[in-house]
Short mmCIF file of C-alpha atoms in Angstrom, two decimals:
data_model
loop_
_atom_site.label_atom_id
_atom_site.label_comp_id
_atom_site.label_asym_id
_atom_site.label_seq_id
_atom_site.Cartn_x
_atom_site.Cartn_y
_atom_site.Cartn_z
CA ARG A 1 -125.04 -82.82 107.74
CA LEU A 2 -124.64 -86.92 105.59
CA TYR A 3 -128.56 -88.01 107.04
CA LEU A 4 -129.96 -84.74 105.41
CA LEU A 5 -128.13 -84.83 102.06
CA GLY A 6 -128.11 -87.99 101.95
CA GLN A 7 -132.09 -89.14 102.51
CA SER A 8 -133.78 -86.92 99.98
CA GLN A 9 -133.17 -83.96 97.62
CA VAL A 10 -132.21 -80.83 99.96
CA TRP A 11 -135.08 -78.74 97.90
CA LEU A 12 -138.07 -81.26 99.24
CA PRO A 13 -139.83 -80.91 102.78
CA LYS A 14 -138.50 -83.46 105.38
CA ARG A 15 -140.44 -84.79 108.80
CA PHE A 16 -136.56 -85.21 110.31
CA ASP A 17 -136.70 -88.12 113.17
CA GLU A 18 -132.78 -87.47 115.08
CA ARG A 19 -133.48 -90.86 115.85
CA GLN A 20 -132.44 -92.09 112.60
CA ILE A 21 -129.58 -89.81 112.07
CA PRO A 22 -127.08 -92.83 114.46
CA GLU A 23 -129.33 -95.80 112.61
CA ILE A 24 -128.43 -94.12 108.64
CA SER A 25 -125.48 -92.14 108.52
CA GLY A 26 -124.31 -93.56 111.71
CA GLY A 27 -123.35 -96.15 110.79
CA PHE A 28 -121.88 -95.23 107.32
CA LEU A 29 -119.37 -93.36 109.74
CA ASN A 30 -118.47 -96.48 111.22
CA THR A 31 -118.05 -98.22 109.07
CA LEU A 32 -116.01 -95.67 107.33
CA ARG A 33 -114.20 -95.46 110.56
CA SER A 34 -113.58 -99.01 110.70
CA THR A 35 -112.25 -99.71 107.02
CA TYR A 36 -109.68 -96.50 108.28
CA ASP A 37 -108.92 -98.34 111.05
CA PHE A 38 -108.78 -101.71 109.04
CA PHE A 39 -106.09 -100.18 107.02
CA ARG A 40 -103.96 -98.75 109.63
CA ARG A 41 -103.90 -101.98 112.01
CA TYR A 42 -101.94 -104.12 108.37
CA ALA A 43 -100.17 -100.81 106.93
CA GLN A 44 -97.75 -100.36 110.08
CA ASP A 45 -95.01 -99.11 108.45
CA TRP A 46 -95.82 -99.55 105.16
CA ARG A 47 -95.94 -96.40 103.06
CA ALA A 48 -97.66 -95.68 99.39
CA PRO A 49 -95.51 -95.94 95.87
CA ALA A 50 -95.13 -92.72 94.34
CA GLU A 51 -97.86 -92.33 91.16
CA GLU A 52 -95.12 -93.49 89.01
CA ASP A 53 -93.91 -96.79 90.96
CA ALA A 54 -97.58 -97.81 91.43
CA THR A 55 -98.33 -101.49 90.89
CA PRO A 56 -100.43 -101.38 87.36
CA PRO A 57 -103.98 -102.71 87.77
CA ALA A 58 -102.98 -105.53 85.24
CA GLU A 59 -100.32 -106.31 87.34
CA ARG A 60 -102.78 -107.11 90.52
CA PRO A 61 -105.14 -109.92 90.95
CA ALA A 62 -109.12 -109.83 89.87
CA ALA A 63 -110.02 -108.44 93.49
CA ASP A 64 -108.20 -105.88 93.14
CA ARG A 65 -108.90 -104.99 89.85
CA TRP A 66 -112.54 -105.01 90.25
CA LEU A 67 -112.49 -103.05 92.78
CA LEU A 68 -110.64 -100.26 90.98
CA ALA A 69 -112.92 -100.31 87.98
CA ARG A 70 -115.77 -99.85 90.23
CA LEU A 71 -113.89 -96.95 92.71
CA ASP A 72 -113.82 -95.38 88.60
CA GLU A 73 -117.51 -96.04 88.00
CA VAL A 74 -118.34 -94.20 91.39
CA VAL A 75 -116.34 -91.40 90.57
CA ALA A 76 -118.03 -90.66 87.02
CA LEU A 77 -121.86 -90.92 88.95
CA VAL A 78 -120.14 -88.83 91.84
CA ARG A 79 -118.91 -86.21 89.61
CA GLN A 80 -121.90 -85.89 87.49
CA ALA A 81 -124.40 -85.70 90.74
CA TRP A 82 -122.20 -82.61 91.69
CA ALA A 83 -122.01 -81.23 88.81
CA THR A 84 -126.05 -81.14 88.46
CA TYR A 85 -126.96 -80.27 92.02
CA ASP A 86 -128.37 -83.79 92.71
CA VAL A 87 -125.90 -84.30 95.94
CA THR A 88 -128.41 -87.17 97.57
CA ALA A 89 -127.37 -89.46 94.48
CA GLY A 90 -123.76 -88.36 95.21
CA VAL A 91 -123.62 -88.90 98.47
CA ARG A 92 -125.96 -92.48 98.35
CA ALA A 93 -123.40 -93.75 95.47
CA ILE A 94 -120.17 -93.19 98.15
CA MET A 95 -122.09 -94.42 100.88
CA ASP A 96 -123.07 -98.00 98.88
CA PHE A 97 -119.75 -97.46 97.67
CA VAL A 98 -117.12 -98.19 101.32
CA GLY A 99 -120.30 -99.35 103.26
CA GLU A 100 -121.43 -101.91 100.20
CA ASP A 101 -118.24 -103.12 98.38
CA LEU A 102 -115.30 -101.82 99.97
CA SER A 103 -115.63 -102.61 103.40
CA ARG A 104 -118.22 -105.97 103.00
CA TRP A 105 -117.15 -107.37 99.66
CA TYR A 106 -113.55 -106.24 99.06
CA ILE A 107 -111.84 -106.40 102.60
CA ARG A 108 -113.56 -109.63 104.51
CA ARG A 109 -113.09 -111.04 100.97
CA ASN A 110 -109.94 -110.52 100.87
CA ARG A 111 -108.97 -110.47 104.58
CA PRO A 112 -106.10 -113.65 104.52
CA ARG A 113 -104.19 -111.05 102.24
CA PHE A 114 -104.49 -108.12 105.26
CA TRP A 115 -103.55 -111.27 107.89
CA ALA A 116 -102.61 -114.79 107.82
CA PRO A 117 -100.06 -116.42 110.71
CA ASP A 118 -96.87 -115.97 110.19
CA ARG A 119 -97.26 -114.08 106.53
CA ALA A 120 -96.59 -110.65 106.09
CA THR A 121 -99.42 -108.24 104.28
CA ASP A 122 -99.68 -108.40 100.60
CA PRO A 123 -98.28 -104.60 99.55
CA VAL A 124 -100.63 -105.09 95.88
CA ALA A 125 -104.02 -105.31 98.76
CA LEU A 126 -102.21 -102.36 101.15
CA GLU A 127 -101.74 -100.45 98.24
CA THR A 128 -105.36 -101.51 96.75
CA LEU A 129 -107.04 -100.40 99.76
CA HIS A 130 -105.35 -97.11 100.18
CA ASP A 131 -106.51 -95.91 96.91
CA ALA A 132 -109.92 -96.57 97.54
CA LEU A 133 -109.89 -95.36 100.69
CA VAL A 134 -108.43 -92.12 99.52
CA ALA A 135 -110.64 -91.72 96.35
CA ALA A 136 -113.29 -92.28 98.69
CA VAL A 137 -112.83 -89.39 101.01
CA ARG A 138 -112.08 -87.13 98.55
CA LEU A 139 -115.39 -87.48 97.25
CA LEU A 140 -116.96 -87.59 100.51
CA ALA A 141 -115.58 -84.09 101.69
CA PRO A 142 -118.24 -81.86 100.50
CA ALA A 143 -120.69 -83.74 102.20
CA ALA A 144 -118.62 -85.32 105.44
CA PRO A 145 -115.88 -82.44 105.26
CA PHE A 146 -114.40 -82.89 109.05
CA ILE A 147 -114.28 -86.44 109.26
CA SER A 148 -112.78 -86.33 105.72
CA ASP A 149 -110.28 -84.07 106.14
CA TRP A 150 -109.15 -86.72 109.13
CA VAL A 151 -109.06 -89.85 106.80
CA HIS A 152 -107.16 -87.78 104.76
CA ARG A 153 -104.81 -86.31 106.57
CA ALA A 154 -103.48 -89.96 107.93
CA LEU A 155 -103.39 -91.46 104.93
CA THR A 156 -101.97 -88.26 102.78
CA GLY A 157 -100.54 -85.92 105.34
CA PRO A 158 -102.03 -83.05 103.24
CA ALA A 159 -105.77 -81.75 103.49
CA VAL A 160 -108.56 -83.21 101.59
CA HIS A 161 -109.74 -80.15 100.68
CA LEU A 162 -106.27 -79.19 99.19
CA ALA A 163 -106.21 -82.63 96.73
CA PRO A 164 -107.83 -82.82 93.65
CA PHE A 165 -111.44 -84.07 93.00
CA PRO A 166 -110.81 -87.87 91.91
CA GLY A 167 -111.09 -87.95 88.26
CA ASP A 168 -110.88 -91.44 85.73
CA ARG A 169 -107.92 -93.20 86.02
CA GLY A 170 -109.03 -95.38 82.93
CA HIS A 171 -109.24 -98.75 85.52
CA ARG A 172 -112.80 -99.77 83.31
CA GLU A 173 -113.15 -103.64 82.73
CA PRO A 174 -116.95 -103.83 81.58
CA ASP A 175 -116.43 -107.92 81.86
CA LEU A 176 -114.84 -108.18 85.53
CA LEU A 177 -117.38 -105.90 86.20
CA ALA A 178 -120.45 -107.54 85.24
CA ALA A 179 -118.68 -111.01 86.48
CA MET A 180 -118.45 -109.57 89.90
CA SER A 181 -122.30 -108.17 89.98
CA THR A 182 -123.18 -112.20 88.83
CA VAL A 183 -121.07 -113.29 91.72
CA ARG A 184 -122.20 -111.17 94.24
CA ARG A 185 -126.14 -112.33 92.99
CA LEU A 186 -125.50 -116.53 92.88
CA ALA A 187 -123.86 -115.55 96.26
CA SER A 188 -126.78 -114.17 97.48
CA LEU A 189 -128.98 -116.88 96.02
CA ALA A 190 -126.86 -119.53 97.82
CA ARG A 191 -126.92 -117.66 100.91
CA ALA A 192 -130.71 -118.16 101.02
CA ALA A 193 -130.96 -122.10 100.07
CA ARG A 194 -128.85 -122.13 103.02
CA GLU A 195 -131.39 -120.68 105.23
CA SER A 196 -133.78 -122.79 103.80
CA ARG A 197 -132.96 -125.63 105.50
CA ASN A 198 -131.13 -123.64 108.20
CA LEU A 199 -127.52 -124.50 107.23
CA ARG A 200 -124.94 -122.04 108.51
CA VAL A 201 -122.03 -121.27 105.90
CA ARG A 202 -119.51 -122.16 108.19
CA GLN A 203 -121.05 -125.76 107.65
CA PRO A 204 -119.14 -126.40 104.50
CA LEU A 205 -120.58 -128.13 101.62
CA ALA A 206 -119.22 -130.72 98.69
CA ARG A 207 -121.04 -129.29 95.76
CA MET A 208 -122.83 -126.12 94.15
CA GLN A 209 -124.22 -126.05 90.79
CA LEU A 210 -125.65 -122.79 88.34
CA ALA A 211 -126.54 -121.73 86.14
CA VAL A 212 -126.56 -117.86 84.07
CA PRO A 213 -127.05 -116.65 81.30
CA ALA A 214 -125.23 -117.00 78.50
CA ALA A 215 -123.98 -113.39 78.29
CA ALA A 216 -123.23 -113.76 81.63
CA GLN A 217 -120.77 -116.35 80.73
CA GLY A 218 -117.07 -116.21 80.22
CA PRO A 219 -113.49 -116.03 81.52
CA ALA A 220 -113.74 -113.19 83.32
CA LEU A 221 -116.95 -114.95 85.57
CA SER A 222 -114.61 -118.33 85.47
CA ASP A 223 -111.49 -116.01 86.92
CA LEU A 224 -113.82 -115.45 89.77
CA LEU A 225 -115.43 -118.41 90.97
CA ASP A 226 -112.89 -119.16 93.50
CA ILE A 227 -114.34 -116.27 94.69
CA LEU A 228 -117.20 -117.80 95.46
CA ALA A 229 -116.71 -120.48 96.47
CA ALA A 230 -115.02 -119.18 99.40
CA GLU A 231 -117.92 -117.13 100.11
CA VAL A 232 -120.37 -119.62 99.71
CA ASN A 233 -118.16 -122.09 101.55
CA VAL A 234 -118.64 -125.50 98.80
CA LYS A 235 -115.75 -127.21 97.45
CA SER A 236 -116.54 -127.67 94.03
CA ILE A 237 -118.76 -125.45 91.44
CA GLN A 238 -119.91 -126.61 87.84
CA VAL A 239 -121.53 -124.37 85.93
CA VAL A 240 -123.88 -125.72 83.89
CA ALA A 241 -125.42 -125.24 80.73
CA SER A 242 -128.58 -124.77 81.15
CA ASP A 243 -131.10 -124.69 84.32
CA HIS A 244 -133.00 -127.64 82.86
CA ASP A 245 -131.68 -129.79 85.30
CA LEU A 246 -131.98 -127.75 88.73
CA VAL A 247 -135.78 -126.26 88.17
CA ARG A 248 -138.25 -127.29 86.37
CA LEU A 249 -139.74 -123.53 83.75
CA ARG A 250 -143.08 -122.95 84.57
CA GLY A 251 -145.34 -120.48 82.96
CA LYS A 252 -147.69 -117.85 83.78
CA ALA A 253 -150.36 -116.50 81.52
CA ASN A 254 -150.59 -112.49 82.18
CA PHE A 255 -154.76 -111.91 81.67
CA ARG A 256 -154.64 -108.56 81.06
CA THR A 257 -151.41 -108.08 78.35
CA LEU A 258 -153.55 -110.98 76.82
CA GLY A 259 -156.94 -109.87 77.16
CA LYS A 260 -156.45 -106.85 75.21
CA ARG A 261 -155.30 -108.57 72.53
CA TYR A 262 -157.28 -111.73 72.43
CA GLY A 263 -160.68 -110.85 74.25
CA LYS A 264 -163.23 -113.61 74.53
CA ASN A 265 -160.73 -116.12 73.27
CA THR A 266 -157.52 -115.19 76.49
CA PRO A 267 -159.05 -118.46 77.83
CA ARG A 268 -157.70 -121.05 74.96
CA ALA A 269 -154.70 -117.91 74.97
CA ALA A 270 -154.28 -118.82 78.63
CA ALA A 271 -154.41 -122.23 78.17
CA ALA A 272 -151.57 -122.10 75.34
CA VAL A 273 -149.36 -120.37 78.22
CA ALA A 274 -149.34 -124.25 80.06
CA GLU A 275 -148.03 -125.55 76.75
CA LEU A 276 -145.25 -123.87 76.23
CA ASP A 277 -142.05 -125.45 76.53
CA ALA A 278 -138.49 -124.19 78.58
CA THR A 279 -137.28 -123.75 75.32
CA GLU A 280 -139.66 -121.68 74.32
CA LEU A 281 -139.72 -120.13 77.90
CA GLN A 282 -136.37 -118.71 77.89
CA THR A 283 -137.12 -117.19 74.35
CA LEU A 284 -139.46 -114.68 76.42
CA GLU A 285 -137.63 -114.42 79.90
CA GLN A 286 -135.03 -113.64 76.85
CA GLY A 287 -137.14 -110.62 75.43
CA GLY A 288 -138.14 -112.87 72.54
CA THR A 289 -141.48 -113.71 70.66
CA VAL A 290 -143.05 -117.21 70.61
CA GLN A 291 -145.49 -119.03 67.81
CA LYS A 292 -148.26 -121.27 69.36
CA GLY A 293 -149.74 -122.28 66.94
CA GLU A 294 -152.71 -119.33 65.80
CA TRP A 295 -151.19 -117.53 68.79
CA GLU A 296 -148.45 -115.24 69.37
CA PHE A 297 -147.28 -115.07 72.60
CA ARG A 298 -144.80 -111.58 74.17
CA PRO A 299 -142.42 -111.51 76.96
CA GLU A 300 -145.13 -108.75 78.41
CA ASP A 301 -147.87 -111.85 78.12
CA VAL A 302 -146.07 -114.61 80.08
CA THR A 303 -144.76 -114.42 83.74
CA VAL A 304 -141.73 -117.20 83.84
CA THR A 305 -141.24 -119.22 87.23
CA ARG A 306 -139.07 -121.90 87.97
CA GLU A 307 -139.64 -125.08 90.17
CA VAL A 308 -137.33 -127.28 91.93
CA ALA A 309 -136.39 -129.89 89.89
CA SER A 310 -134.41 -132.14 92.55
CA GLU A 311 -133.23 -132.34 96.41
CA TRP A 312 -131.17 -130.16 96.15
CA LEU A 313 -131.62 -127.00 98.30
CA VAL A 314 -132.35 -124.01 94.97
CA GLN A 315 -132.89 -120.54 94.60
CA ALA A 316 -133.85 -118.60 91.57
CA ASP A 317 -133.16 -114.89 90.70
CA GLY A 318 -134.90 -114.87 86.61
CA PRO A 319 -132.23 -117.25 84.52
CA TYR A 320 -129.62 -117.28 87.53
CA VAL A 321 -129.90 -119.96 89.63
CA VAL A 322 -127.64 -121.79 92.11
CA ALA A 323 -128.57 -125.24 93.86
CA LEU A 324 -126.39 -126.65 96.25
CA ASP A 325 -125.61 -130.21 97.27
CA PRO A 326 -127.48 -130.15 100.87
CA GLU A 327 -125.88 -133.81 102.06
CA LEU A 328 -123.56 -133.96 104.54
CA ASN A 329 -120.64 -136.77 105.33
CA GLU A 330 -118.39 -137.14 108.47
CA ASP A 331 -115.82 -135.24 106.68
CA LEU A 332 -117.77 -132.44 106.38
CA LEU A 333 -119.70 -132.67 109.45
CA GLN A 334 -116.60 -132.32 111.19
CA GLU A 335 -115.09 -129.89 109.68
CA GLY A 336 -118.19 -127.81 109.85
CA LEU A 337 -117.89 -128.49 113.99
CA ALA A 338 -114.21 -127.04 113.36
CA CYS A 339 -114.91 -123.83 112.34
CA GLU A 340 -117.31 -123.20 115.37
CA VAL A 341 -114.56 -123.84 117.33
CA VAL A 342 -112.72 -121.79 115.08
CA ASN A 343 -115.39 -118.96 115.93
CA ARG A 344 -115.91 -119.93 119.53
CA VAL A 345 -112.18 -119.24 120.12
CA GLN A 346 -112.13 -115.44 118.28
CA ARG A 347 -114.79 -114.96 120.52
CA LEU A 348 -112.53 -115.88 123.63
CA ARG A 349 -110.14 -113.81 122.14
CA LYS A 350 -111.89 -110.39 121.87
CA GLU A 351 -112.46 -110.79 125.41
CA ALA A 352 -109.17 -111.98 126.65
CA GLY A 353 -108.37 -108.79 125.26
CA TYR A 354 -105.98 -110.31 123.01
CA GLU A 355 -103.74 -108.52 120.30
CA TYR A 356 -104.66 -110.26 116.63
CA THR A 357 -100.98 -111.30 116.57
CA THR A 358 -100.68 -112.59 120.24
CA ARG A 359 -99.86 -116.24 119.85
CA ILE A 360 -102.08 -118.89 122.21
CA GLU A 361 -102.38 -122.56 124.39
CA LEU A 362 -105.98 -124.09 123.82
CA SER A 363 -107.72 -126.61 125.27
CA VAL A 364 -111.17 -127.94 123.69
CA THR A 365 -113.05 -130.34 126.24
CA GLY A 366 -116.59 -132.11 126.45
CA ALA A 367 -118.78 -133.31 123.46
CA ASP A 368 -116.80 -136.35 121.85
CA GLU A 369 -117.97 -134.87 118.46
CA VAL A 370 -116.08 -131.48 119.11
CA VAL A 371 -113.35 -132.92 120.62
CA ALA A 372 -113.24 -135.46 117.37
CA ALA A 373 -113.62 -132.76 115.04
CA THR A 374 -111.12 -130.18 116.23
CA ARG A 375 -108.18 -133.28 116.46
CA ALA A 376 -109.29 -134.00 112.91
CA PHE A 377 -109.02 -130.27 112.12
CA GLN A 378 -106.42 -129.61 113.80
CA GLY A 379 -103.83 -128.03 111.48
CA PHE A 380 -107.08 -125.54 110.73
CA VAL A 381 -107.83 -124.58 114.01
CA GLU A 382 -104.28 -123.78 115.06
CA GLY A 383 -103.79 -121.97 111.59
CA GLU A 384 -106.90 -119.79 112.27
CA THR A 385 -106.80 -119.76 116.03
CA LEU A 386 -102.93 -119.11 116.27
CA ALA A 387 -102.97 -121.86 119.05
CA ARG A 388 -99.23 -122.89 119.59
CA ARG A 389 -100.48 -125.66 121.70
CA MET A 390 -103.47 -127.56 122.00
CA VAL A 391 -105.08 -129.96 125.17
CA PHE A 392 -107.32 -132.12 124.30
CA ASP A 393 -107.70 -134.81 127.53
CA ALA A 394 -108.14 -132.08 129.87
CA ALA A 395 -108.48 -128.29 130.62
CA LEU A 396 -105.69 -125.88 130.57
CA ASP A 397 -104.24 -125.06 134.59
CA GLU A 398 -104.88 -121.55 135.07
CA PRO A 399 -105.96 -120.43 132.11
CA ASP A 400 -106.74 -116.62 130.87
CA LEU A 401 -110.00 -117.45 130.28
CA GLN A 402 -112.13 -120.84 130.21
CA ARG A 403 -116.33 -120.47 128.55
CA ASP A 404 -118.66 -123.05 128.71
CA VAL A 405 -119.97 -123.05 124.74
CA ASP A 406 -122.91 -124.67 123.29
CA ILE A 407 -121.55 -126.40 119.29
CA GLU A 408 -124.23 -126.85 117.64
CA GLY A 409 -126.68 -128.06 120.21
CA ARG A 410 -123.42 -130.45 121.73
CA ARG A 411 -121.68 -128.78 125.51
CA ALA A 412 -117.83 -128.07 124.98
CA THR A 413 -115.40 -125.91 127.68
CA ILE A 414 -113.40 -123.60 125.86
CA ALA A 415 -110.02 -122.74 127.68
CA LEU A 416 -107.10 -120.55 126.48
CA ARG A 417 -103.87 -118.06 127.51
CA ARG A 418 -101.29 -116.44 126.15
CA HIS A 419 -98.28 -119.10 125.03
CA ASP A 420 -95.21 -118.44 127.13
CA GLY A 421 -92.66 -118.95 123.87
CA ARG A 422 -91.59 -122.66 124.85
CA LYS A 423 -91.82 -125.49 122.45
CA GLY A 424 -95.82 -126.96 121.55
CA GLY A 425 -97.55 -129.62 120.89
CA THR A 426 -100.54 -131.08 120.94
CA ARG A 427 -101.89 -133.21 123.91
#
């Protein structure tokens, strides 16, 4: 049902391919179930407050306010789609919200608020996730009645089909929505910059510079830079006034549009395009017109491109530019190895069947660089893996699980077992 509704308008002929059902709709349904399971795992005895006791949006963190504002956008879009019988647009909007906004962005970026060692779950995060899930399944109910009802009953008790359809709750924050959209765009560029040098996201970098259009700058973006830094794993971010220091702007003539106005003089006009400076090219990029001698250039006459102007890793999408400093000192390299160790331990915890709260004992042996990095960032490794005792000079006796692993081309052996509750330490 979701597959047919979400892929094309219901009145249009469609070639049916049952192999696409699990790939498209099945993936979304698994995401919805996983999102609910994530909430259930950390909610435990938490109960949603009455509407009059709910935390006001203004008192919630920026990420929560963004999600509620984004939800109001989706509600408006879906209501409009349902009202005009455009079920395909409505279904796609819900699927994008649950998959991209809720699961892959909000939950992933706010995971430490739901769980961190020896710290209670943030009740405001639970409240925000609960609000979003309830609204999402109410929106989805006409298209996927059974799973929507199952999730809704689990969240609230009553059947979803007896609940009111979501309406605008007045949570719109246009500046915040635009700023988060900019952050996600920049994060995508930063990931592409890393991939160009095969730098994994788990390898921290020292610095990142970014340039955005003037209209995208402001307090809302500044308040979200910590989210961007965590997403791309950099220590500091600098917003530069202009991207001139990061890239060189070049103009490429569009002979088709120039030819309509200048005819046989088009080659001369195209030569003048190559002489446009950065300020003139930015004017064109922003929709303005530039007079260069006898030639008038309009935005459609010139394609603005960017070329890297430094040794930094640069990626651009129009006026949105990110530059990453690729230089790695010893501390950054060690932290990167420690992050890789944490990743391997988390995989082994899952293989061993541990609960997410299970405390462990851990040994790391093998390549000197891996052991040294784990020692140097021992507190970080312990916190991320719930290790209450760490051993470096020998493998654990009678471990629950032991595996040889490859960490950036270095061989190491990781062993772990449940912590017996006695005082921990390091050896």
